[in-house]
Amino acid sequence: MNDNAIVELIDIKKSFGSQQVLRGVNLRIMEGKTTVIVGGSGQGKSLIIKHILGLVTPDSGRALVYGKELNKISKKELKDIRTNFGVLFQNSALFDSMTVYDNVALPLRERTRITEEETERIVNEKLKMMDVEGTNKKYPAQLSGGMKKRVGLARALVLDPKIVFFDEPTTGLDAAKSNEIYRVFSRTQKKLGYTSVIVSHDVPKIFKLADYVALLHNGIVRDCLTPDEFQLSDDPVIKDYVETTMGPVYSSEMEV
Amino acid sequence: MLNYFEKLGADTLYHLNQTGRMGIFLFYSLLSIIRPPYKIFPIIKQTYVIGALSIFVIIFTGAFSGMVLGLQGYHTLSKFGAEGLLGSAVALSLIRELGPVLAALMVTGRAGSAICAEIGIMRISEQVDALECMAIDPHKYIIAPKFIAGIISLPLLTAIFDVTGIMGGYLVGVGMLGGNAGTYFSSMYKDVEFSDIYMGLVKSLCFGVLIIWICASKGYYVHLNRGGGFGAEGVSSATTNAVVLSSVSILLFDYFLTSVLL
């Protein structure tokens, strides 16, 4: 394994009943970089993230995080690896019977031994960073979609994780809200320097954030390239995807 | 014919799988109870939800069970001129059998269904996954406090059920039908022994574990249910299953526990 690759998926296959979703996924996530996974709906992009998180066991293949194979380690070791993770789920997965404050404070209360004053300081700082200060006492059901995402992001980042996973961070948001999320994302990554894995449909906007772009098609990752290489790739499937999502103008050599 | 065997095989595997999952669930849940850190607030909260909020329904059903026992008992015993034994008949029926069983059935209906639905919704909205990804053990965080609360609440609720039942029996047998108050209580003192109370206590403890085990695990594994355990419908069918299985298991275990403890 390359020294810089902190996550490596090797020939991951996964079926549900008779439907084979992943047919041999190979992917490497580089430390400190942003890798974006793109592809059509229902291709299994979120499933790839779930394999890396250890929430799903592959039928065959290996999922390595920090060089450890997730389905061969103990529950304790898996838990230790997960202490490095921050996850923003597709639907935010906020605890709906808790207030925003308690949601963001939960990892601090359960995983650290800091005082309640310190917890309050960190939670308020993170909520401010996400521009959702003042929502402390609200419940997730009282928030808009964009606010939920930002609270989810605050919760994901509250323990300063080393790897952050974003599952469709802007799906269902309008252009202005998406831009806001991207701004928050780019600001926090600069500040905290985490490795990130993003599943997104928001092409080409998401390319501005990406160091690497991986296309999942028919259960395999066609390639994992830099955004420039991706847009100019000769692979017919990638080429087709780029033209469908971005139009010919983006794939032309005139693009700056 | 081949289809029939295929279906039988698939059914057997499914149920074996489910039983295995529930066994592992119980193991991890009990393990997480003894594993530090120990937090008292979630236990108090769950004891309030499972125990304190069930008190009214327990008093209500306890009183009426005792009253009907008083009514039936008085009329049956008076045929043999044995009205004096009404107190011990009501008390023994309640303490040994009806108290633990009916209290457990009431808690299943009131709190068990809520536990299953709550955990089921947490599962389908990825809140359980979110906990796991935050390196917070869902067994420790969600399930363990409910188990402890069930173990604390059930014996106490059963005791309340027994006492209100005995008072209900007194109200009908003595207050309404004119039995002797002194005889009602003296026959009870004479016939109820510690072994009877012990039997009721053991049963209520076992039922406490059983209810939380079945209801919590049905919610926890709602996504693995056959026929798609998704959405509101998946949670509602898991809740129905949990309540039915819990109620049936209470009656089944009651028989086995009685045969062991007698």
Coordinates of C-alpha atoms in Angstrom, one line a residue:
Chain A
M1 CA 0.0 0.0 0.0
N2 CA 1.2 3.5 -0.9
D3 CA 2.2 5.4 2.2
N4 CA -0.2 8.2 1.4
A5 CA -3.3 6.0 0.9
I6 CA -5.1 5.8 4.2
V7 CA -8.1 4.0 2.8
E8 CA -7.8 1.3 0.2
L9 CA -10.6 -0.8 -1.3
I10 CA -9.5 -3.9 -3.1
D11 CA -11.9 -5.7 -5.4
I12 CA -15.0 -5.1 -3.3
K13 CA -18.0 -7.1 -4.4
K14 CA -21.4 -6.7 -2.8
S15 CA -24.8 -8.1 -3.8
F16 CA -28.3 -7.7 -2.4
G17 CA -30.3 -10.7 -3.2
S18 CA -29.8 -11.4 -6.9
Q19 CA -28.7 -7.8 -7.6
Q20 CA -25.0 -7.3 -7.7
V21 CA -24.3 -3.7 -6.9
L22 CA -20.5 -3.6 -6.5
R23 CA -18.7 -5.8 -9.0
G24 CA -15.1 -5.3 -7.9
V25 CA -14.4 -1.8 -6.7
N26 CA -10.8 -0.7 -6.3
L27 CA -10.2 2.7 -4.8
R28 CA -7.5 4.5 -2.8
I29 CA -8.1 7.6 -0.7
M30 CA -5.1 9.7 -0.3
E31 CA -4.2 11.4 3.0
G32 CA -5.1 15.1 3.3
K33 CA -6.8 15.1 -0.1
T34 CA -10.4 15.4 -1.2
T35 CA -11.7 12.5 -3.2
V36 CA -15.1 12.9 -4.9
I37 CA -17.1 9.8 -5.9
V38 CA -19.5 10.5 -8.8
G39 CA -21.8 8.3 -10.8
G40 CA -25.4 7.8 -11.7
S41 CA -28.1 7.3 -9.0
G42 CA -28.4 3.8 -7.6
Q43 CA -24.9 2.8 -8.6
G44 CA -23.8 2.2 -5.1
K45 CA -21.8 5.3 -4.3
S46 CA -23.1 5.5 -0.7
L47 CA -22.5 1.8 -0.4
I48 CA -18.8 2.4 -1.0
I49 CA -18.7 4.8 1.9
K50 CA -20.5 2.3 4.1
H51 CA -17.8 -0.3 3.3
I52 CA -15.1 2.2 4.4
L53 CA -17.1 3.0 7.6
G54 CA -17.3 -0.7 8.4
L55 CA -21.1 -0.5 8.4
V56 CA -21.4 -3.1 5.6
T57 CA -19.4 -6.3 5.1
P58 CA -18.3 -7.0 1.5
D59 CA -19.2 -10.4 -0.1
S60 CA -15.6 -10.5 -1.2
G61 CA -12.7 -8.2 -1.4
R62 CA -10.9 -6.2 1.2
A63 CA -11.6 -2.8 2.8
L64 CA -8.4 -1.4 4.4
V65 CA -8.3 1.7 6.7
Y66 CA -4.9 2.6 8.1
G67 CA -3.8 -0.7 6.7
K68 CA -6.3 -2.7 8.8
E69 CA -8.9 -4.9 7.2
L70 CA -12.2 -3.9 8.6
N71 CA -14.0 -7.2 8.6
K72 CA -11.1 -9.0 10.2
I73 CA -10.5 -6.8 13.2
S74 CA -12.2 -6.8 16.6
K75 CA -15.1 -4.6 17.5
K76 CA -12.7 -2.6 19.8
E77 CA -10.2 -2.1 17.0
L78 CA -13.0 -1.0 14.6
K79 CA -14.2 1.5 17.3
D80 CA -10.7 2.8 17.6
I81 CA -10.5 3.4 13.8
R82 CA -13.8 5.1 13.8
T83 CA -12.6 7.6 16.3
N84 CA -10.8 9.2 13.3
F85 CA -14.1 9.5 11.3
G86 CA -16.5 12.3 10.9
V87 CA -19.6 11.5 8.8
L88 CA -22.3 13.6 7.3
F89 CA -25.0 11.3 6.2
Q90 CA -27.2 11.9 3.2
N91 CA -30.2 12.7 5.4
S92 CA -28.0 14.3 8.0
A93 CA -29.0 11.5 10.5
L94 CA -29.4 14.0 13.4
F95 CA -30.9 12.6 16.6
D96 CA -34.4 13.9 16.2
S97 CA -35.4 13.7 19.8
M98 CA -32.4 15.9 20.8
T99 CA -31.8 19.6 20.4
V100 CA -29.2 20.9 18.0
Y101 CA -26.9 21.6 20.9
D102 CA -27.2 18.1 22.3
N103 CA -26.7 16.6 18.9
V104 CA -23.4 18.4 18.4
A105 CA -22.4 17.9 22.1
L106 CA -23.0 14.2 22.0
P107 CA -19.6 13.0 20.6
L108 CA -17.9 15.3 23.2
R109 CA -20.0 14.0 26.1
E110 CA -19.6 10.3 25.1
R111 CA -16.0 10.2 23.9
T112 CA -14.2 12.8 26.0
R113 CA -14.0 13.7 29.6
I114 CA -14.1 17.5 29.2
T115 CA -16.4 19.6 31.4
E116 CA -19.8 20.9 30.4
E117 CA -18.4 24.4 30.1
E118 CA -15.7 23.3 27.7
T119 CA -18.3 21.3 25.7
E120 CA -20.5 24.4 25.5
R121 CA -17.6 26.5 24.2
I122 CA -16.6 23.9 21.5
V123 CA -20.2 23.3 20.4
N124 CA -20.9 27.0 20.1
E125 CA -17.6 27.5 18.2
K126 CA -18.5 24.8 15.7
L127 CA -22.1 26.0 15.2
K128 CA -20.7 29.5 14.6
M129 CA -18.2 28.1 12.1
M130 CA -21.2 26.6 10.2
D131 CA -23.2 29.8 10.5
V132 CA -26.0 28.2 12.5
E133 CA -25.4 29.8 15.9
G134 CA -28.6 30.6 17.7
T135 CA -30.3 27.3 16.8
N136 CA -29.0 25.6 20.0
K137 CA -32.5 24.9 21.5
K138 CA -34.2 23.9 18.3
Y139 CA -35.0 20.4 17.3
P140 CA -33.9 19.0 13.9
A141 CA -37.5 18.9 12.7
Q142 CA -37.6 22.7 13.1
L143 CA -34.7 23.3 10.8
S144 CA -34.5 23.8 7.0
G145 CA -32.7 21.2 4.9
G146 CA -29.6 23.4 4.5
M147 CA -29.4 24.1 8.3
K148 CA -29.7 20.4 9.0
K149 CA -26.8 19.7 6.7
R150 CA -24.7 22.4 8.4
V151 CA -25.6 21.0 11.9
G152 CA -24.7 17.6 10.6
L153 CA -21.4 19.0 9.4
A154 CA -20.8 20.6 12.8
R155 CA -21.5 17.3 14.5
A156 CA -19.2 15.5 12.1
L157 CA -16.3 17.9 12.8
V158 CA -16.8 18.5 16.5
L159 CA -14.0 16.1 17.5
D160 CA -11.6 17.3 14.7
P161 CA -11.7 14.0 12.8
K162 CA -8.9 12.9 10.4
I163 CA -11.2 11.5 7.7
V164 CA -14.5 13.1 6.9
F165 CA -17.2 11.5 4.8
F166 CA -19.9 13.6 3.1
D167 CA -22.7 11.6 1.5
E168 CA -24.4 14.0 -1.0
P169 CA -23.9 17.1 1.1
T170 CA -25.9 19.4 -1.2
T171 CA -28.6 17.1 -2.6
G172 CA -32.0 18.8 -2.3
L173 CA -30.6 22.3 -1.8
D174 CA -30.8 25.2 -4.1
A175 CA -27.7 26.8 -5.7
A176 CA -27.2 29.4 -3.1
K177 CA -27.5 26.9 -0.2
S178 CA -25.1 24.5 -2.0
N179 CA -22.6 27.3 -2.4
E180 CA -22.9 28.1 1.2
I181 CA -22.2 24.4 2.1
Y182 CA -19.2 24.4 -0.2
R183 CA -17.9 27.6 1.3
V184 CA -18.2 26.2 4.8
F185 CA -16.6 23.0 3.7
S186 CA -13.6 24.7 2.0
R187 CA -13.1 26.9 5.0
T188 CA -13.2 24.1 7.5
Q189 CA -10.9 21.9 5.5
K190 CA -8.3 24.6 5.3
K191 CA -8.6 25.1 9.0
L192 CA -8.7 21.5 10.1
G193 CA -6.8 19.8 7.3
Y194 CA -8.8 16.6 7.2
T195 CA -8.9 14.0 4.4
S196 CA -12.4 13.9 2.8
V197 CA -14.5 11.6 0.8
I198 CA -17.5 13.2 -0.9
V199 CA -20.3 11.4 -2.7
S200 CA -21.9 14.0 -5.0
H201 CA -24.1 14.5 -8.0
D202 CA -23.2 18.2 -8.1
V203 CA -21.0 18.1 -11.2
P204 CA -19.1 20.3 -12.2
K205 CA -19.3 22.5 -9.1
I206 CA -17.9 19.8 -6.9
F207 CA -14.8 19.5 -9.1
K208 CA -13.6 22.8 -7.6
L209 CA -13.2 21.1 -4.2
A210 CA -11.8 17.8 -5.5
D211 CA -8.2 16.7 -5.6
Y212 CA -9.4 13.4 -7.1
V213 CA -12.6 12.3 -8.9
A214 CA -13.6 8.7 -9.1
L215 CA -16.4 7.6 -11.4
L216 CA -18.5 4.6 -10.3
H217 CA -20.2 2.9 -13.3
N218 CA -21.8 -0.5 -13.5
G219 CA -20.4 -1.6 -10.1
I220 CA -16.8 -0.7 -10.7
V221 CA -14.7 2.5 -10.3
R222 CA -13.7 3.3 -13.9
D223 CA -10.8 5.5 -12.7
C224 CA -9.7 7.9 -10.0
L225 CA -8.1 11.0 -11.6
T226 CA -7.5 14.7 -10.8
P227 CA -10.4 16.9 -12.0
D228 CA -8.4 18.1 -15.1
E229 CA -7.4 14.6 -16.0
F230 CA -11.0 13.4 -15.5
Q231 CA -12.4 16.0 -17.8
L232 CA -9.9 15.2 -20.5
S233 CA -9.9 11.5 -20.1
D234 CA -10.0 9.2 -23.1
D235 CA -12.0 6.5 -21.3
P236 CA -15.3 6.3 -23.2
V237 CA -17.4 5.9 -20.1
I238 CA -15.8 8.9 -18.3
K239 CA -15.9 10.9 -21.5
D240 CA -19.6 10.2 -21.9
Y241 CA -20.3 11.1 -18.2
V242 CA -18.4 14.4 -18.6
E243 CA -20.3 15.3 -21.7
T244 CA -23.7 14.3 -20.2
T245 CA -23.2 16.2 -17.0
M246 CA -21.1 19.2 -18.0
G247 CA -21.8 19.6 -21.7
P248 CA -19.2 19.5 -24.5
V249 CA -17.9 22.9 -23.5
Y250 CA -16.3 21.6 -20.4
S251 CA -14.5 18.8 -22.1
S252 CA -13.1 20.9 -24.9
E253 CA -9.5 21.9 -24.8
M254 CA -10.6 25.5 -24.7
E255 CA -11.6 25.2 -21.1
V256 CA -9.5 27.1 -18.6
Chain B
M1 CA -42.7 -29.8 -4.7
L2 CA -39.2 -28.5 -5.1
N3 CA -40.5 -25.0 -4.5
Y4 CA -42.1 -26.1 -1.3
F5 CA -38.7 -27.4 0.0
E6 CA -37.0 -24.3 -1.2
K7 CA -39.4 -22.1 0.7
L8 CA -39.1 -24.4 3.8
G9 CA -35.3 -24.1 3.7
A10 CA -35.4 -20.4 3.2
D11 CA -37.8 -20.0 6.1
T12 CA -35.7 -22.2 8.4
L13 CA -32.6 -20.2 7.6
Y14 CA -34.3 -16.9 8.1
H15 CA -35.7 -17.9 11.5
L16 CA -32.3 -19.4 12.6
N17 CA -30.6 -16.2 11.4
Q18 CA -33.1 -14.1 13.4
T19 CA -32.7 -16.2 16.5
G20 CA -28.9 -16.0 16.3
R21 CA -29.1 -12.2 15.8
M22 CA -31.3 -11.8 18.8
G23 CA -28.9 -14.0 20.9
I24 CA -26.0 -11.9 19.9
F25 CA -28.0 -8.8 20.6
L26 CA -28.7 -10.0 24.2
F27 CA -25.1 -10.9 24.7
Y28 CA -23.8 -7.5 23.6
S29 CA -26.5 -5.7 25.5
L30 CA -25.8 -7.5 28.8
L31 CA -22.0 -7.0 28.2
S32 CA -22.5 -3.3 27.7
I33 CA -24.4 -3.0 31.0
I34 CA -21.3 -4.2 33.0
R35 CA -18.8 -2.3 30.8
P36 CA -17.8 1.2 32.0
P37 CA -18.5 4.1 31.8
Y38 CA -21.6 4.1 34.0
K39 CA -24.0 7.0 33.4
I40 CA -26.9 7.3 35.8
F41 CA -28.9 10.0 34.0
P42 CA -30.0 7.8 31.0
I43 CA -31.0 5.1 33.4
I44 CA -33.2 7.5 35.5
K45 CA -34.7 8.8 32.3
Q46 CA -35.6 5.3 31.0
T47 CA -36.8 4.2 34.4
Y48 CA -39.2 7.1 34.3
V49 CA -40.3 6.3 30.8
I50 CA -40.7 2.5 31.3
G51 CA -41.6 2.5 35.0
A52 CA -43.1 5.7 36.3
L53 CA -45.2 6.4 33.2
S54 CA -46.7 2.9 33.5
I55 CA -47.8 3.3 37.1
F56 CA -51.3 4.6 36.3
V57 CA -52.1 1.8 33.9
I58 CA -50.7 -0.7 36.4
I59 CA -52.8 0.7 39.3
F60 CA -55.9 0.7 37.1
T61 CA -55.5 -2.9 35.8
G62 CA -54.2 -4.1 39.2
A63 CA -57.3 -2.8 41.0
F64 CA -59.7 -4.3 38.5
S65 CA -58.0 -7.7 38.4
G66 CA -58.1 -7.8 42.2
M67 CA -61.8 -6.7 42.2
V68 CA -62.8 -9.4 39.7
L69 CA -60.8 -12.0 41.7
G70 CA -62.6 -10.8 44.8
L71 CA -66.0 -11.2 43.0
Q72 CA -65.3 -14.6 41.5
G73 CA -63.5 -15.9 44.5
Y74 CA -66.2 -14.9 47.0
H75 CA -68.9 -16.6 45.0
T76 CA -66.9 -19.7 44.4
L77 CA -65.6 -20.0 48.0
S78 CA -69.0 -19.3 49.5
K79 CA -70.4 -22.5 47.8
F80 CA -68.1 -24.4 50.2
G81 CA -68.5 -22.0 53.1
A82 CA -64.9 -21.0 52.7
E83 CA -65.2 -17.2 52.3
G84 CA -62.6 -16.8 55.0
L85 CA -60.0 -18.0 52.5
L86 CA -60.7 -15.1 50.1
G87 CA -57.7 -13.0 51.2
S88 CA -55.2 -15.8 50.7
A89 CA -56.8 -16.8 47.4
V90 CA -56.6 -13.3 46.0
A91 CA -53.1 -12.6 47.3
L92 CA -51.6 -15.9 46.2
S93 CA -53.1 -15.6 42.7
L94 CA -51.8 -12.1 42.3
I95 CA -48.4 -12.6 43.9
R96 CA -47.5 -15.8 42.2
E97 CA -49.2 -15.5 38.8
L98 CA -51.3 -12.6 37.8
G99 CA -49.2 -9.8 39.2
P100 CA -46.0 -10.5 37.3
V101 CA -47.8 -11.7 34.1
L102 CA -50.4 -8.9 33.8
A103 CA -47.9 -6.2 34.8
A104 CA -45.5 -7.5 32.1
L105 CA -48.2 -7.6 29.5
M106 CA -49.2 -4.0 30.4
V107 CA -45.6 -2.8 30.2
T108 CA -45.2 -4.6 26.8
G109 CA -48.2 -2.8 25.4
R110 CA -47.3 0.6 26.9
A111 CA -43.5 0.8 26.9
G112 CA -42.3 -2.2 24.8
S113 CA -44.1 -1.0 21.7
A114 CA -42.6 2.5 22.2
I115 CA -39.1 1.1 22.7
C116 CA -39.4 -0.9 19.5
A117 CA -40.8 2.0 17.5
E118 CA -38.2 4.4 18.9
I119 CA -35.2 2.2 18.1
G120 CA -36.7 1.2 14.7
I121 CA -37.0 4.8 13.6
M122 CA -33.5 5.5 14.8
R123 CA -32.3 2.6 12.6
I124 CA -34.1 3.5 9.4
S125 CA -33.1 7.2 9.7
E126 CA -29.5 6.1 10.0
Q127 CA -29.2 7.4 13.6
V128 CA -27.9 4.1 14.8
D129 CA -25.3 4.1 11.9
A130 CA -24.4 7.6 12.9
L131 CA -23.7 6.5 16.5
E132 CA -21.5 3.6 15.3
C133 CA -19.6 6.0 13.0
M134 CA -19.0 8.3 16.0
A135 CA -17.4 5.3 17.8
I136 CA -20.3 5.4 20.3
D137 CA -21.6 1.9 21.0
P138 CA -25.3 1.8 20.3
H139 CA -25.7 -1.1 22.8
K140 CA -24.2 1.0 25.5
Y141 CA -25.8 4.3 24.6
I142 CA -29.4 3.2 23.6
I143 CA -30.0 -0.3 24.8
A144 CA -28.2 -0.8 28.1
P145 CA -30.1 2.0 30.0
K146 CA -33.4 0.4 28.8
F147 CA -32.4 -3.0 30.1
I148 CA -31.4 -1.6 33.5
A149 CA -34.6 0.4 33.6
G150 CA -36.6 -2.8 32.7
I151 CA -34.9 -4.8 35.4
I152 CA -35.6 -2.0 38.0
S153 CA -39.1 -1.2 36.9
L154 CA -40.8 -4.6 36.4
P155 CA -40.5 -5.9 40.0
L156 CA -41.6 -2.5 41.4
L157 CA -44.6 -2.3 39.0
T158 CA -45.5 -5.9 39.9
A159 CA -45.4 -5.0 43.6
I160 CA -47.7 -2.1 42.9
F161 CA -50.0 -4.3 40.9
D162 CA -50.1 -6.9 43.7
V163 CA -50.9 -4.3 46.4
T164 CA -53.6 -2.5 44.4
G165 CA -55.0 -5.9 43.4
I166 CA -55.2 -7.0 47.0
M167 CA -56.9 -3.7 47.9
G168 CA -59.3 -4.2 45.0
G169 CA -60.1 -7.7 46.2
Y170 CA -60.7 -6.3 49.7
L171 CA -63.0 -3.6 48.3
V172 CA -65.3 -6.1 46.6
G173 CA -65.0 -9.1 48.9
V174 CA -65.2 -7.1 52.2
G175 CA -66.6 -3.7 51.2
M176 CA -69.3 -4.8 48.7
L177 CA -70.1 -8.4 49.5
G178 CA -69.8 -8.2 53.3
G179 CA -66.9 -10.6 54.0
N180 CA -64.9 -10.2 57.2
A181 CA -62.1 -7.7 57.0
G182 CA -60.0 -9.4 59.7
T183 CA -60.3 -12.8 58.1
Y184 CA -59.4 -11.4 54.7
F185 CA -56.0 -10.1 56.0
S186 CA -55.3 -12.9 58.5
S187 CA -55.7 -15.7 56.0
M188 CA -53.3 -13.7 53.7
Y189 CA -50.7 -13.4 56.5
K190 CA -51.0 -17.1 57.3
D191 CA -50.8 -18.5 53.7
V192 CA -48.5 -16.2 51.8
E193 CA -44.9 -17.2 52.3
F194 CA -41.6 -15.8 51.3
S195 CA -41.3 -18.4 48.5
D196 CA -44.4 -17.0 46.9
I197 CA -43.0 -13.5 46.9
Y198 CA -39.7 -14.8 45.7
M199 CA -41.4 -16.6 42.7
G200 CA -43.2 -13.3 41.8
L201 CA -40.0 -11.4 42.0
V202 CA -38.0 -13.8 39.9
K203 CA -40.7 -13.9 37.3
S204 CA -41.0 -10.1 37.1
L205 CA -37.2 -9.8 36.7
C206 CA -37.1 -12.3 33.9
F207 CA -40.1 -10.6 32.2
G208 CA -38.3 -7.3 32.5
V209 CA -35.3 -8.6 30.6
L210 CA -37.5 -10.5 28.1
I211 CA -39.7 -7.5 27.2
I212 CA -36.7 -5.2 26.6
W213 CA -34.8 -7.9 24.7
I214 CA -37.5 -8.7 22.3
C215 CA -38.8 -5.2 21.7
A216 CA -35.4 -3.5 21.5
S217 CA -34.0 -6.2 19.2
K218 CA -37.0 -6.1 16.9
G219 CA -36.5 -2.4 16.5
Y220 CA -32.7 -2.6 16.2
Y221 CA -32.9 -5.1 13.3
V222 CA -35.9 -3.6 11.6
H223 CA -33.8 -3.1 8.4
L224 CA -33.1 -6.8 8.1
N225 CA -36.7 -7.9 8.2
R226 CA -37.9 -10.1 5.4
G227 CA -40.1 -8.4 2.9
G228 CA -38.3 -5.0 3.3
G229 CA -38.2 -3.5 6.8
F230 CA -38.2 0.0 5.4
G231 CA -40.0 3.2 6.3
A232 CA -43.0 3.7 8.5
E233 CA -44.6 0.4 7.4
G234 CA -41.5 -1.6 8.4
V235 CA -41.4 0.0 11.8
S236 CA -45.1 -0.6 12.4
S237 CA -44.9 -4.3 11.4
A238 CA -41.8 -4.7 13.6
T239 CA -43.6 -3.1 16.5
T240 CA -46.6 -5.4 16.0
N241 CA -44.3 -8.4 15.9
A242 CA -42.5 -7.3 19.0
V243 CA -45.6 -6.9 21.0
V244 CA -47.1 -10.2 19.9
L245 CA -43.8 -12.1 20.4
S246 CA -43.2 -10.5 23.7
S247 CA -46.7 -11.3 25.0
V248 CA -46.6 -14.9 23.8
S249 CA -43.1 -15.3 25.3
I250 CA -44.2 -13.9 28.7
L251 CA -47.0 -16.6 28.9
L252 CA -44.6 -19.3 27.7
F253 CA -41.8 -18.4 30.1
D254 CA -44.4 -18.0 32.9
Y255 CA -45.2 -21.7 32.5
F256 CA -41.6 -22.8 32.4
L257 CA -40.5 -20.5 35.3
T258 CA -43.4 -21.8 37.4
S259 CA -42.5 -25.4 36.7
V260 CA -38.9 -24.7 37.7
L261 CA -39.7 -22.6 40.8
L262 CA -42.5 -24.7 42.2

